[in-house]
Structure formats: structure tokens, C-alpha cells
Amino acid sequence: MNFAPLPSVDAAAVPSDGFVLDVREDDEWAAGHVEGALHIPMSDFVGRFGELTDAADDGRRVHVMCRVGGRSAQVTQYLVQQGIDAVNVDGGMQAWDGAGRPMVTDNGSSPFVL
């Protein structure tokens, strides 16, 4: 089979108003995440796929994020196969944090990448 290269983007290149899908687990999300991101852990992804299609029904590009890029690459590949405009964020949340991009927590504590 012939596989196209996985579309990816640097964390620094994600638009500030870009649509981010975070596929990390709950504890990772709680430690720190991108404000406004949609959180669907990879372990729940297939069962909650409709939440993503509802959120992305305007055709926006989906920037898929995990901690370093492995899980998000798998989810990105799946989304592309479903015809969704998705890109993997290279380096994940570690690269996001390293690029000085803003993070938040739900409880007001200082965000960090778990």
C-alpha cells in the first residue's frame, strides 16, 4: 500500500484561534492544556468521535495534540482517512510549552506538561 506522509505542523505555527484536539488522558489534561481545546482522550476517541465531527463541522483544520506527538499521529492518520482536514502537532504539548505558547488549567493552578 502507498501511504501519504502524515500532515504535521510545528507547535509555533498553530494559529492562535486554531482548533486544537487534545488526545491526552485526563491527568495530563488537568496539568495543563491549550485554552479552548477539545479534549477527547485517545482511549475514548472512537466512542466520542461524534463530538469531534460536531465541533469541526465548519471544515476547520483540526490540530491534533498529545504529549510528544505519538498518539496524536495515530489519531491524525485516522481523521485524514475519514476525510477530515487534520494535522499532527509535532512535538505535542512539550513543543507547545517550549515555544512559549499559552496553557491553562481548569482549577487555576500553574499549568505544566505532565
PDB file of N, CA and C in Angstrom:
ATOM      1  N   MET A   1       0.832  -1.191   0.000  1.00  0.00           N
ATOM      2  CA  MET A   1       0.000   0.000   0.000  1.00  0.00           C
ATOM      3  C   MET A   1       0.870   1.245   0.000  1.00  0.00           C
ATOM      4  N   ASN A   2       0.312   2.304  -0.496  1.00  0.00           N
ATOM      5  CA  ASN A   2       1.027   3.570  -0.567  1.00  0.00           C
ATOM      6  C   ASN A   2       0.443   4.524   0.468  1.00  0.00           C
ATOM      7  N   PHE A   3       1.268   4.951   1.419  1.00  0.00           N
ATOM      8  CA  PHE A   3       0.788   5.865   2.450  1.00  0.00           C
ATOM      9  C   PHE A   3       1.333   7.255   2.190  1.00  0.00           C
ATOM     10  N   ALA A   4       0.457   8.241   2.195  1.00  0.00           N
ATOM     11  CA  ALA A   4       0.895   9.623   2.078  1.00  0.00           C
ATOM     12  C   ALA A   4       1.551  10.027   3.395  1.00  0.00           C
ATOM     13  N   PRO A   5       2.525  10.932   3.334  1.00  0.00           N
ATOM     14  CA  PRO A   5       3.124  11.380   4.593  1.00  0.00           C
ATOM     15  C   PRO A   5       2.073  12.047   5.475  1.00  0.00           C
ATOM     16  N   LEU A   6       2.249  11.872   6.764  1.00  0.00           N
ATOM     17  CA  LEU A   6       1.293  12.431   7.722  1.00  0.00           C
ATOM     18  C   LEU A   6       1.429  13.948   7.749  1.00  0.00           C
ATOM     19  N   PRO A   7       0.313  14.682   7.538  1.00  0.00           N
ATOM     20  CA  PRO A   7       0.406  16.136   7.607  1.00  0.00           C
ATOM     21  C   PRO A   7       0.727  16.572   9.034  1.00  0.00           C
ATOM     22  N   SER A   8       1.717  17.452   9.177  1.00  0.00           N
ATOM     23  CA  SER A   8       2.087  17.911  10.509  1.00  0.00           C
ATOM     24  C   SER A   8       2.480  19.376  10.463  1.00  0.00           C
ATOM     25  N   VAL A   9       2.509  19.988  11.649  1.00  0.00           N
ATOM     26  CA  VAL A   9       2.804  21.410  11.771  1.00  0.00           C
ATOM     27  C   VAL A   9       3.566  21.616  13.083  1.00  0.00           C
ATOM     28  N   ASP A  10       4.438  22.600  13.113  1.00  0.00           N
ATOM     29  CA  ASP A  10       5.136  22.949  14.350  1.00  0.00           C
ATOM     30  C   ASP A  10       4.163  23.613  15.317  1.00  0.00           C
ATOM     31  N   ALA A  11       4.379  23.395  16.613  1.00  0.00           N
ATOM     32  CA  ALA A  11       3.524  23.999  17.635  1.00  0.00           C
ATOM     33  C   ALA A  11       3.480  25.517  17.481  1.00  0.00           C
ATOM     34  N   ALA A  12       4.606  26.117  17.129  1.00  0.00           N
ATOM     35  CA  ALA A  12       4.667  27.576  16.991  1.00  0.00           C
ATOM     36  C   ALA A  12       3.820  28.077  15.827  1.00  0.00           C
ATOM     37  N   ALA A  13       3.484  27.181  14.880  1.00  0.00           N
ATOM     38  CA  ALA A  13       2.752  27.589  13.682  1.00  0.00           C
ATOM     39  C   ALA A  13       1.239  27.400  13.804  1.00  0.00           C
ATOM     40  N   VAL A  14       0.766  26.853  14.917  1.00  0.00           N
ATOM     41  CA  VAL A  14      -0.681  26.688  15.100  1.00  0.00           C
ATOM     42  C   VAL A  14      -1.286  28.078  15.302  1.00  0.00           C
ATOM     43  N   PRO A  15      -2.297  28.456  14.510  1.00  0.00           N
ATOM     44  CA  PRO A  15      -2.898  29.784  14.676  1.00  0.00           C
ATOM     45  C   PRO A  15      -3.451  29.960  16.088  1.00  0.00           C
ATOM     46  N   SER A  16      -3.395  31.186  16.603  1.00  0.00           N
ATOM     47  CA  SER A  16      -3.878  31.428  17.969  1.00  0.00           C
ATOM     48  C   SER A  16      -5.353  31.093  18.105  1.00  0.00           C
ATOM     49  N   ASP A  17      -6.099  31.183  17.003  1.00  0.00           N
ATOM     50  CA  ASP A  17      -7.518  30.816  17.046  1.00  0.00           C
ATOM     51  C   ASP A  17      -7.760  29.452  16.406  1.00  0.00           C
ATOM     52  N   GLY A  18      -6.681  28.676  16.251  1.00  0.00           N
ATOM     53  CA  GLY A  18      -6.793  27.361  15.616  1.00  0.00           C
ATOM     54  C   GLY A  18      -7.581  26.380  16.472  1.00  0.00           C
ATOM     55  N   PHE A  19      -8.177  25.406  15.830  1.00  0.00           N
ATOM     56  CA  PHE A  19      -8.942  24.371  16.508  1.00  0.00           C
ATOM     57  C   PHE A  19      -7.988  23.268  16.941  1.00  0.00           C
ATOM     58  N   VAL A  20      -7.851  23.072  18.259  1.00  0.00           N
ATOM     59  CA  VAL A  20      -6.925  22.074  18.803  1.00  0.00           C
ATOM     60  C   VAL A  20      -7.720  20.929  19.424  1.00  0.00           C
ATOM     61  N   LEU A  21      -7.351  19.710  19.051  1.00  0.00           N
ATOM     62  CA  LEU A  21      -7.903  18.491  19.642  1.00  0.00           C
ATOM     63  C   LEU A  21      -6.810  17.876  20.499  1.00  0.00           C
ATOM     64  N   ASP A  22      -7.048  17.760  21.795  1.00  0.00           N
ATOM     65  CA  ASP A  22      -6.080  17.192  22.732  1.00  0.00           C
ATOM     66  C   ASP A  22      -6.504  15.760  23.028  1.00  0.00           C
ATOM     67  N   VAL A  23      -5.639  14.783  22.690  1.00  0.00           N
ATOM     68  CA  VAL A  23      -5.991  13.372  22.858  1.00  0.00           C
ATOM     69  C   VAL A  23      -5.278  12.733  24.052  1.00  0.00           C
ATOM     70  N   ARG A  24      -4.725  13.577  24.948  1.00  0.00           N
ATOM     71  CA  ARG A  24      -4.063  13.039  26.140  1.00  0.00           C
ATOM     72  C   ARG A  24      -5.097  12.568  27.161  1.00  0.00           C
ATOM     73  N   GLU A  25      -4.617  11.864  28.162  1.00  0.00           N
ATOM     74  CA  GLU A  25      -5.504  11.348  29.201  1.00  0.00           C
ATOM     75  C   GLU A  25      -5.874  12.467  30.181  1.00  0.00           C
ATOM     76  N   ASP A  26      -6.857  12.186  31.032  1.00  0.00           N
ATOM     77  CA  ASP A  26      -7.416  13.203  31.922  1.00  0.00           C
ATOM     78  C   ASP A  26      -6.375  13.859  32.832  1.00  0.00           C
ATOM     79  N   ASP A  27      -5.435  13.062  33.375  1.00  0.00           N
ATOM     80  CA  ASP A  27      -4.447  13.643  34.291  1.00  0.00           C
ATOM     81  C   ASP A  27      -3.511  14.592  33.550  1.00  0.00           C
ATOM     82  N   GLU A  28      -3.177  14.256  32.309  1.00  0.00           N
ATOM     83  CA  GLU A  28      -2.316  15.125  31.502  1.00  0.00           C
ATOM     84  C   GLU A  28      -3.043  16.436  31.175  1.00  0.00           C
ATOM     85  N   TRP A  29      -4.317  16.312  30.805  1.00  0.00           N
ATOM     86  CA  TRP A  29      -5.152  17.487  30.501  1.00  0.00           C
ATOM     87  C   TRP A  29      -5.230  18.400  31.715  1.00  0.00           C
ATOM     88  N   ALA A  30      -5.469  17.802  32.905  1.00  0.00           N
ATOM     89  CA  ALA A  30      -5.636  18.586  34.123  1.00  0.00           C
ATOM     90  C   ALA A  30      -4.372  19.383  34.457  1.00  0.00           C
ATOM     91  N   ALA A  31      -3.198  18.850  34.135  1.00  0.00           N
ATOM     92  CA  ALA A  31      -1.940  19.523  34.462  1.00  0.00           C
ATOM     93  C   ALA A  31      -1.758  20.810  33.660  1.00  0.00           C
ATOM     94  N   GLY A  32      -2.246  20.817  32.421  1.00  0.00           N
ATOM     95  CA  GLY A  32      -2.130  21.994  31.576  1.00  0.00           C
ATOM     96  C   GLY A  32      -2.536  21.675  30.157  1.00  0.00           C
ATOM     97  N   HIS A  33      -3.261  22.602  29.530  1.00  0.00           N
ATOM     98  CA  HIS A  33      -3.736  22.380  28.166  1.00  0.00           C
ATOM     99  C   HIS A  33      -3.916  23.706  27.434  1.00  0.00           C
ATOM    100  N   VAL A  34      -4.174  23.601  26.141  1.00  0.00           N
ATOM    101  CA  VAL A  34      -4.412  24.774  25.312  1.00  0.00           C
ATOM    102  C   VAL A  34      -5.825  25.276  25.595  1.00  0.00           C
ATOM    103  N   GLU A  35      -5.960  26.559  25.875  1.00  0.00           N
ATOM    104  CA  GLU A  35      -7.279  27.129  26.143  1.00  0.00           C
ATOM    105  C   GLU A  35      -8.178  26.952  24.926  1.00  0.00           C
ATOM    106  N   GLY A  36      -9.398  26.472  25.178  1.00  0.00           N
ATOM    107  CA  GLY A  36     -10.357  26.290  24.098  1.00  0.00           C
ATOM    108  C   GLY A  36     -10.224  24.984  23.345  1.00  0.00           C
ATOM    109  N   ALA A  37      -9.235  24.170  23.710  1.00  0.00           N
ATOM    110  CA  ALA A  37      -9.049  22.889  23.016  1.00  0.00           C
ATOM    111  C   ALA A  37     -10.200  21.939  23.335  1.00  0.00           C
ATOM    112  N   LEU A  38     -10.464  21.032  22.405  1.00  0.00           N
ATOM    113  CA  LEU A  38     -11.427  19.954  22.632  1.00  0.00           C
ATOM    114  C   LEU A  38     -10.642  18.787  23.200  1.00  0.00           C
ATOM    115  N   HIS A  39     -11.068  18.257  24.343  1.00  0.00           N
ATOM    116  CA  HIS A  39     -10.358  17.154  24.991  1.00  0.00           C
ATOM    117  C   HIS A  39     -11.120  15.855  24.801  1.00  0.00           C
ATOM    118  N   ILE A  40     -10.532  14.958  24.009  1.00  0.00           N
ATOM    119  CA  ILE A  40     -11.072  13.605  23.865  1.00  0.00           C
ATOM    120  C   ILE A  40      -9.879  12.652  23.981  1.00  0.00           C
ATOM    121  N   PRO A  41      -9.712  11.985  25.142  1.00  0.00           N
ATOM    122  CA  PRO A  41      -8.579  11.074  25.285  1.00  0.00           C
ATOM    123  C   PRO A  41      -8.573  10.009  24.182  1.00  0.00           C
ATOM    124  N   MET A  42      -7.372   9.653  23.736  1.00  0.00           N
ATOM    125  CA  MET A  42      -7.260   8.660  22.668  1.00  0.00           C
ATOM    126  C   MET A  42      -7.996   7.371  23.047  1.00  0.00           C
ATOM    127  N   SER A  43      -7.965   7.009  24.339  1.00  0.00           N
ATOM    128  CA  SER A  43      -8.613   5.774  24.772  1.00  0.00           C
ATOM    129  C   SER A  43     -10.130   5.817  24.597  1.00  0.00           C
ATOM    130  N   ASP A  44     -10.706   7.032  24.525  1.00  0.00           N
ATOM    131  CA  ASP A  44     -12.155   7.198  24.341  1.00  0.00           C
ATOM    132  C   ASP A  44     -12.516   7.632  22.924  1.00  0.00           C
ATOM    133  N   PHE A  45     -11.515   7.765  22.065  1.00  0.00           N
ATOM    134  CA  PHE A  45     -11.713   8.521  20.841  1.00  0.00           C
ATOM    135  C   PHE A  45     -12.781   7.947  19.911  1.00  0.00           C
ATOM    136  N   VAL A  46     -12.722   6.656  19.660  1.00  0.00           N
ATOM    137  CA  VAL A  46     -13.676   6.089  18.704  1.00  0.00           C
ATOM    138  C   VAL A  46     -15.112   6.270  19.201  1.00  0.00           C
ATOM    139  N   GLY A  47     -15.331   6.058  20.508  1.00  0.00           N
ATOM    140  CA  GLY A  47     -16.667   6.202  21.082  1.00  0.00           C
ATOM    141  C   GLY A  47     -17.162   7.636  21.102  1.00  0.00           C
ATOM    142  N   ARG A  48     -16.227   8.596  21.116  1.00  0.00           N
ATOM    143  CA  ARG A  48     -16.612  10.012  21.203  1.00  0.00           C
ATOM    144  C   ARG A  48     -16.338  10.763  19.900  1.00  0.00           C
ATOM    145  N   PHE A  49     -16.141  10.027  18.810  1.00  0.00           N
ATOM    146  CA  PHE A  49     -15.802  10.624  17.518  1.00  0.00           C
ATOM    147  C   PHE A  49     -16.823  11.674  17.090  1.00  0.00           C
ATOM    148  N   GLY A  50     -18.097  11.454  17.415  1.00  0.00           N
ATOM    149  CA  GLY A  50     -19.151  12.395  17.040  1.00  0.00           C
ATOM    150  C   GLY A  50     -18.946  13.775  17.631  1.00  0.00           C
ATOM    151  N   GLU A  51     -18.323  13.853  18.824  1.00  0.00           N
ATOM    152  CA  GLU A  51     -18.049  15.157  19.430  1.00  0.00           C
ATOM    153  C   GLU A  51     -17.102  15.964  18.551  1.00  0.00           C
ATOM    154  N   LEU A  52     -16.130  15.268  17.965  1.00  0.00           N
ATOM    155  CA  LEU A  52     -15.185  15.964  17.090  1.00  0.00           C
ATOM    156  C   LEU A  52     -15.868  16.385  15.792  1.00  0.00           C
ATOM    157  N   THR A  53     -16.634  15.483  15.189  1.00  0.00           N
ATOM    158  CA  THR A  53     -17.257  15.848  13.915  1.00  0.00           C
ATOM    159  C   THR A  53     -18.248  16.991  14.111  1.00  0.00           C
ATOM    160  N   ASP A  54     -18.923  17.036  15.273  1.00  0.00           N
ATOM    161  CA  ASP A  54     -19.815  18.165  15.560  1.00  0.00           C
ATOM    162  C   ASP A  54     -19.013  19.463  15.675  1.00  0.00           C
ATOM    163  N   ALA A  55     -17.895  19.406  16.392  1.00  0.00           N
ATOM    164  CA  ALA A  55     -17.094  20.611  16.633  1.00  0.00           C
ATOM    165  C   ALA A  55     -16.389  21.095  15.368  1.00  0.00           C
ATOM    166  N   ALA A  56     -16.065  20.167  14.471  1.00  0.00           N
ATOM    167  CA  ALA A  56     -15.302  20.520  13.271  1.00  0.00           C
ATOM    168  C   ALA A  56     -16.174  20.549  12.022  1.00  0.00           C
ATOM    169  N   ASP A  57     -17.485  20.648  12.197  1.00  0.00           N
ATOM    170  CA  ASP A  57     -18.373  20.565  11.031  1.00  0.00           C
ATOM    171  C   ASP A  57     -18.301  21.794  10.136  1.00  0.00           C
ATOM    172  N   ASP A  58     -17.581  22.825  10.589  1.00  0.00           N
ATOM    173  CA  ASP A  58     -17.422  24.006   9.738  1.00  0.00           C
ATOM    174  C   ASP A  58     -16.206  23.869   8.817  1.00  0.00           C
ATOM    175  N   GLY A  59     -15.570  22.688   8.846  1.00  0.00           N
ATOM    176  CA  GLY A  59     -14.461  22.436   7.941  1.00  0.00           C
ATOM    177  C   GLY A  59     -13.127  22.980   8.405  1.00  0.00           C
ATOM    178  N   ARG A  60     -13.066  23.493   9.641  1.00  0.00           N
ATOM    179  CA  ARG A  60     -11.795  23.999  10.156  1.00  0.00           C
ATOM    180  C   ARG A  60     -10.760  22.891  10.209  1.00  0.00           C
ATOM    181  N   ARG A  61      -9.511  23.278  10.061  1.00  0.00           N
ATOM    182  CA  ARG A  61      -8.420  22.326  10.229  1.00  0.00           C
ATOM    183  C   ARG A  61      -8.337  21.931  11.702  1.00  0.00           C
ATOM    184  N   VAL A  62      -8.139  20.652  11.958  1.00  0.00           N
ATOM    185  CA  VAL A  62      -8.014  20.126  13.319  1.00  0.00           C
ATOM    186  C   VAL A  62      -6.532  19.912  13.612  1.00  0.00           C
ATOM    187  N   HIS A  63      -6.027  20.588  14.647  1.00  0.00           N
ATOM    188  CA  HIS A  63      -4.632  20.437  15.082  1.00  0.00           C
ATOM    189  C   HIS A  63      -4.622  19.435  16.228  1.00  0.00           C
ATOM    190  N   VAL A  64      -4.100  18.231  15.973  1.00  0.00           N
ATOM    191  CA  VAL A  64      -4.177  17.146  16.944  1.00  0.00           C
ATOM    192  C   VAL A  64      -2.917  17.139  17.809  1.00  0.00           C
ATOM    193  N   MET A  65      -3.122  17.066  19.131  1.00  0.00           N
ATOM    194  CA  MET A  65      -2.044  17.248  20.088  1.00  0.00           C
ATOM    195  C   MET A  65      -2.056  16.157  21.149  1.00  0.00           C
ATOM    196  N   CYS A  66      -0.862  15.667  21.487  1.00  0.00           N
ATOM    197  CA  CYS A  66      -0.711  14.823  22.678  1.00  0.00           C
ATOM    198  C   CYS A  66       0.520  15.342  23.420  1.00  0.00           C
ATOM    199  N   ARG A  67       1.225  14.491  24.133  1.00  0.00           N
ATOM    200  CA  ARG A  67       2.369  14.988  24.905  1.00  0.00           C
ATOM    201  C   ARG A  67       3.571  15.255  24.004  1.00  0.00           C
ATOM    202  N   VAL A  68       3.937  14.262  23.174  1.00  0.00           N
ATOM    203  CA  VAL A  68       5.105  14.441  22.301  1.00  0.00           C
ATOM    204  C   VAL A  68       4.825  14.192  20.824  1.00  0.00           C
ATOM    205  N   GLY A  69       3.649  13.668  20.483  1.00  0.00           N
ATOM    206  CA  GLY A  69       3.311  13.513  19.073  1.00  0.00           C
ATOM    207  C   GLY A  69       3.004  12.110  18.602  1.00  0.00           C
ATOM    208  N   GLY A  70       3.178  11.103  19.444  1.00  0.00           N
ATOM    209  CA  GLY A  70       2.929   9.722  19.015  1.00  0.00           C
ATOM    210  C   GLY A  70       1.457   9.366  18.928  1.00  0.00           C
ATOM    211  N   ARG A  71       0.718   9.612  20.009  1.00  0.00           N
ATOM    212  CA  ARG A  71      -0.715   9.300  20.000  1.00  0.00           C
ATOM    213  C   ARG A  71      -1.445  10.188  19.007  1.00  0.00           C
ATOM    214  N   SER A  72      -1.060  11.470  18.982  1.00  0.00           N
ATOM    215  CA  SER A  72      -1.745  12.389  18.067  1.00  0.00           C
ATOM    216  C   SER A  72      -1.491  12.003  16.614  1.00  0.00           C
ATOM    217  N   ALA A  73      -0.331  11.426  16.314  1.00  0.00           N
ATOM    218  CA  ALA A  73      -0.065  10.977  14.941  1.00  0.00           C
ATOM    219  C   ALA A  73      -1.045   9.887  14.543  1.00  0.00           C
ATOM    220  N   GLN A  74      -1.330   8.964  15.467  1.00  0.00           N
ATOM    221  CA  GLN A  74      -2.280   7.884  15.166  1.00  0.00           C
ATOM    222  C   GLN A  74      -3.682   8.447  14.938  1.00  0.00           C
ATOM    223  N   VAL A  75      -4.092   9.389  15.792  1.00  0.00           N
ATOM    224  CA  VAL A  75      -5.426   9.980  15.651  1.00  0.00           C
ATOM    225  C   VAL A  75      -5.501  10.805  14.366  1.00  0.00           C
ATOM    226  N   THR A  76      -4.439  11.560  14.070  1.00  0.00           N
ATOM    227  CA  THR A  76      -4.410  12.358  12.832  1.00  0.00           C
ATOM    228  C   THR A  76      -4.589  11.452  11.621  1.00  0.00           C
ATOM    229  N   GLN A  77      -3.867  10.329  11.606  1.00  0.00           N
ATOM    230  CA  GLN A  77      -3.972   9.390  10.484  1.00  0.00           C
ATOM    231  C   GLN A  77      -5.411   8.903  10.329  1.00  0.00           C
ATOM    232  N   TYR A  78      -6.048   8.591  11.435  1.00  0.00           N
ATOM    233  CA  TYR A  78      -7.444   8.137  11.408  1.00  0.00           C
ATOM    234  C   TYR A  78      -8.357   9.231  10.855  1.00  0.00           C
ATOM    235  N   LEU A  79      -8.164  10.466  11.335  1.00  0.00           N
ATOM    236  CA  LEU A  79      -9.027  11.569  10.884  1.00  0.00           C
ATOM    237  C   LEU A  79      -8.858  11.828   9.397  1.00  0.00           C
ATOM    238  N   VAL A  80      -7.617  11.808   8.929  1.00  0.00           N
ATOM    239  CA  VAL A  80      -7.360  12.036   7.494  1.00  0.00           C
ATOM    240  C   VAL A  80      -8.071  10.957   6.676  1.00  0.00           C
ATOM    241  N   GLN A  81      -8.040   9.718   7.160  1.00  0.00           N
ATOM    242  CA  GLN A  81      -8.726   8.624   6.466  1.00  0.00           C
ATOM    243  C   GLN A  81     -10.240   8.846   6.434  1.00  0.00           C
ATOM    244  N   GLN A  82     -10.772   9.601   7.414  1.00  0.00           N
ATOM    245  CA  GLN A  82     -12.204   9.912   7.451  1.00  0.00           C
ATOM    246  C   GLN A  82     -12.529  11.158   6.626  1.00  0.00           C
ATOM    247  N   GLY A  83     -11.524  11.739   5.970  1.00  0.00           N
ATOM    248  CA  GLY A  83     -11.751  12.905   5.128  1.00  0.00           C
ATOM    249  C   GLY A  83     -11.747  14.219   5.884  1.00  0.00           C
ATOM    250  N   ILE A  84     -11.221  14.224   7.122  1.00  0.00           N
ATOM    251  CA  ILE A  84     -11.161  15.441   7.925  1.00  0.00           C
ATOM    252  C   ILE A  84      -9.800  16.107   7.724  1.00  0.00           C
ATOM    253  N   ASP A  85      -9.795  17.422   7.610  1.00  0.00           N
ATOM    254  CA  ASP A  85      -8.565  18.194   7.452  1.00  0.00           C
ATOM    255  C   ASP A  85      -7.866  18.249   8.812  1.00  0.00           C
ATOM    256  N   ALA A  86      -6.964  17.306   9.057  1.00  0.00           N
ATOM    257  CA  ALA A  86      -6.290  17.206  10.349  1.00  0.00           C
ATOM    258  C   ALA A  86      -4.783  17.226  10.159  1.00  0.00           C
ATOM    259  N   VAL A  87      -4.099  17.840  11.122  1.00  0.00           N
ATOM    260  CA  VAL A  87      -2.636  17.851  11.122  1.00  0.00           C
ATOM    261  C   VAL A  87      -2.144  17.483  12.518  1.00  0.00           C
ATOM    262  N   ASN A  88      -1.020  16.779  12.553  1.00  0.00           N
ATOM    263  CA  ASN A  88      -0.390  16.416  13.815  1.00  0.00           C
ATOM    264  C   ASN A  88       0.501  17.574  14.259  1.00  0.00           C
ATOM    265  N   VAL A  89       0.409  17.951  15.542  1.00  0.00           N
ATOM    266  CA  VAL A  89       1.280  18.993  16.071  1.00  0.00           C
ATOM    267  C   VAL A  89       2.590  18.327  16.497  1.00  0.00           C
ATOM    268  N   ASP A  90       3.663  18.579  15.732  1.00  0.00           N
ATOM    269  CA  ASP A  90       4.966  17.977  16.007  1.00  0.00           C
ATOM    270  C   ASP A  90       5.442  18.334  17.405  1.00  0.00           C
ATOM    271  N   GLY A  91       5.840  17.313  18.158  1.00  0.00           N
ATOM    272  CA  GLY A  91       6.372  17.554  19.487  1.00  0.00           C
ATOM    273  C   GLY A  91       5.325  17.762  20.556  1.00  0.00           C
ATOM    274  N   GLY A  92       4.057  17.841  20.152  1.00  0.00           N
ATOM    275  CA  GLY A  92       2.948  17.906  21.091  1.00  0.00           C
ATOM    276  C   GLY A  92       3.035  19.039  22.099  1.00  0.00           C
ATOM    277  N   MET A  93       2.495  18.777  23.291  1.00  0.00           N
ATOM    278  CA  MET A  93       2.450  19.792  24.335  1.00  0.00           C
ATOM    279  C   MET A  93       3.846  20.199  24.803  1.00  0.00           C
ATOM    280  N   GLN A  94       4.803  19.287  24.713  1.00  0.00           N
ATOM    281  CA  GLN A  94       6.167  19.667  25.108  1.00  0.00           C
ATOM    282  C   GLN A  94       6.704  20.750  24.177  1.00  0.00           C
ATOM    283  N   ALA A  95       6.439  20.603  22.884  1.00  0.00           N
ATOM    284  CA  ALA A  95       6.883  21.620  21.924  1.00  0.00           C
ATOM    285  C   ALA A  95       6.079  22.906  22.100  1.00  0.00           C
ATOM    286  N   TRP A  96       4.776  22.760  22.396  1.00  0.00           N
ATOM    287  CA  TRP A  96       3.905  23.923  22.618  1.00  0.00           C
ATOM    288  C   TRP A  96       4.458  24.762  23.770  1.00  0.00           C
ATOM    289  N   ASP A  97       4.748  24.082  24.883  1.00  0.00           N
ATOM    290  CA  ASP A  97       5.301  24.747  26.063  1.00  0.00           C
ATOM    291  C   ASP A  97       6.667  25.341  25.737  1.00  0.00           C
ATOM    292  N   GLY A  98       7.502  24.588  25.027  1.00  0.00           N
ATOM    293  CA  GLY A  98       8.838  25.046  24.661  1.00  0.00           C
ATOM    294  C   GLY A  98       8.820  26.270  23.762  1.00  0.00           C
ATOM    295  N   ALA A  99       7.734  26.413  22.975  1.00  0.00           N
ATOM    296  CA  ALA A  99       7.597  27.568  22.080  1.00  0.00           C
ATOM    297  C   ALA A  99       7.001  28.766  22.814  1.00  0.00           C
ATOM    298  N   GLY A 100       6.717  28.580  24.124  1.00  0.00           N
ATOM    299  CA  GLY A 100       6.161  29.681  24.902  1.00  0.00           C
ATOM    300  C   GLY A 100       4.701  29.955  24.624  1.00  0.00           C
ATOM    301  N   ARG A 101       4.012  28.966  24.062  1.00  0.00           N
ATOM    302  CA  ARG A 101       2.587  29.146  23.776  1.00  0.00           C
ATOM    303  C   ARG A 101       1.800  29.039  25.080  1.00  0.00           C
ATOM    304  N   PRO A 102       0.676  29.758  25.200  1.00  0.00           N
ATOM    305  CA  PRO A 102      -0.058  29.777  26.472  1.00  0.00           C
ATOM    306  C   PRO A 102      -0.760  28.463  26.793  1.00  0.00           C
ATOM    307  N   MET A 103      -0.796  28.159  28.086  1.00  0.00           N
ATOM    308  CA  MET A 103      -1.512  26.985  28.586  1.00  0.00           C
ATOM    309  C   MET A 103      -2.357  27.424  29.774  1.00  0.00           C
ATOM    310  N   VAL A 104      -3.394  26.654  30.045  1.00  0.00           N
ATOM    311  CA  VAL A 104      -4.280  26.930  31.178  1.00  0.00           C
ATOM    312  C   VAL A 104      -4.572  25.633  31.916  1.00  0.00           C
ATOM    313  N   THR A 105      -5.155  25.775  33.109  1.00  0.00           N
ATOM    314  CA  THR A 105      -5.688  24.634  33.841  1.00  0.00           C
ATOM    315  C   THR A 105      -7.132  24.957  34.174  1.00  0.00           C
ATOM    316  N   ASP A 106      -7.904  23.937  34.505  1.00  0.00           N
ATOM    317  CA  ASP A 106      -9.304  24.154  34.867  1.00  0.00           C
ATOM    318  C   ASP A 106      -9.444  24.618  36.312  1.00  0.00           C
ATOM    319  N   ASN A 107      -8.407  24.386  37.137  1.00  0.00           N
ATOM    320  CA  ASN A 107      -8.521  24.735  38.558  1.00  0.00           C
ATOM    321  C   ASN A 107      -7.710  25.973  38.932  1.00  0.00           C
ATOM    322  N   GLY A 108      -7.115  26.648  37.965  1.00  0.00           N
ATOM    323  CA  GLY A 108      -6.390  27.879  38.239  1.00  0.00           C
ATOM    324  C   GLY A 108      -4.963  27.702  38.706  1.00  0.00           C
ATOM    325  N   SER A 109      -4.489  26.464  38.836  1.00  0.00           N
ATOM    326  CA  SER A 109      -3.100  26.238  39.239  1.00  0.00           C
ATOM    327  C   SER A 109      -2.171  26.519  38.055  1.00  0.00           C
ATOM    328  N   SER A 110      -0.870  26.603  38.335  1.00  0.00           N
ATOM    329  CA  SER A 110       0.095  26.877  37.264  1.00  0.00           C
ATOM    330  C   SER A 110       0.147  25.688  36.307  1.00  0.00           C
ATOM    331  N   PRO A 111      -0.048  25.940  35.005  1.00  0.00           N
ATOM    332  CA  PRO A 111      -0.059  24.820  34.053  1.00  0.00           C
ATOM    333  C   PRO A 111       1.340  24.278  33.798  1.00  0.00           C
ATOM    334  N   PHE A 112       1.410  22.980  33.565  1.00  0.00           N
ATOM    335  CA  PHE A 112       2.668  22.341  33.156  1.00  0.00           C
ATOM    336  C   PHE A 112       2.326  21.125  32.312  1.00  0.00           C
ATOM    337  N   VAL A 113       3.329  20.595  31.629  1.00  0.00           N
ATOM    338  CA  VAL A 113       3.120  19.426  30.774  1.00  0.00           C
ATOM    339  C   VAL A 113       3.483  18.181  31.573  1.00  0.00           C
ATOM    340  N   LEU A 114       2.495  17.324  31.771  1.00  0.00           N
ATOM    341  CA  LEU A 114       2.704  16.088  32.525  1.00  0.00           C
ATOM    342  C   LEU A 114       3.195  15.012  31.592  1.00  0.00           C
TER     343      LEU A 114
END
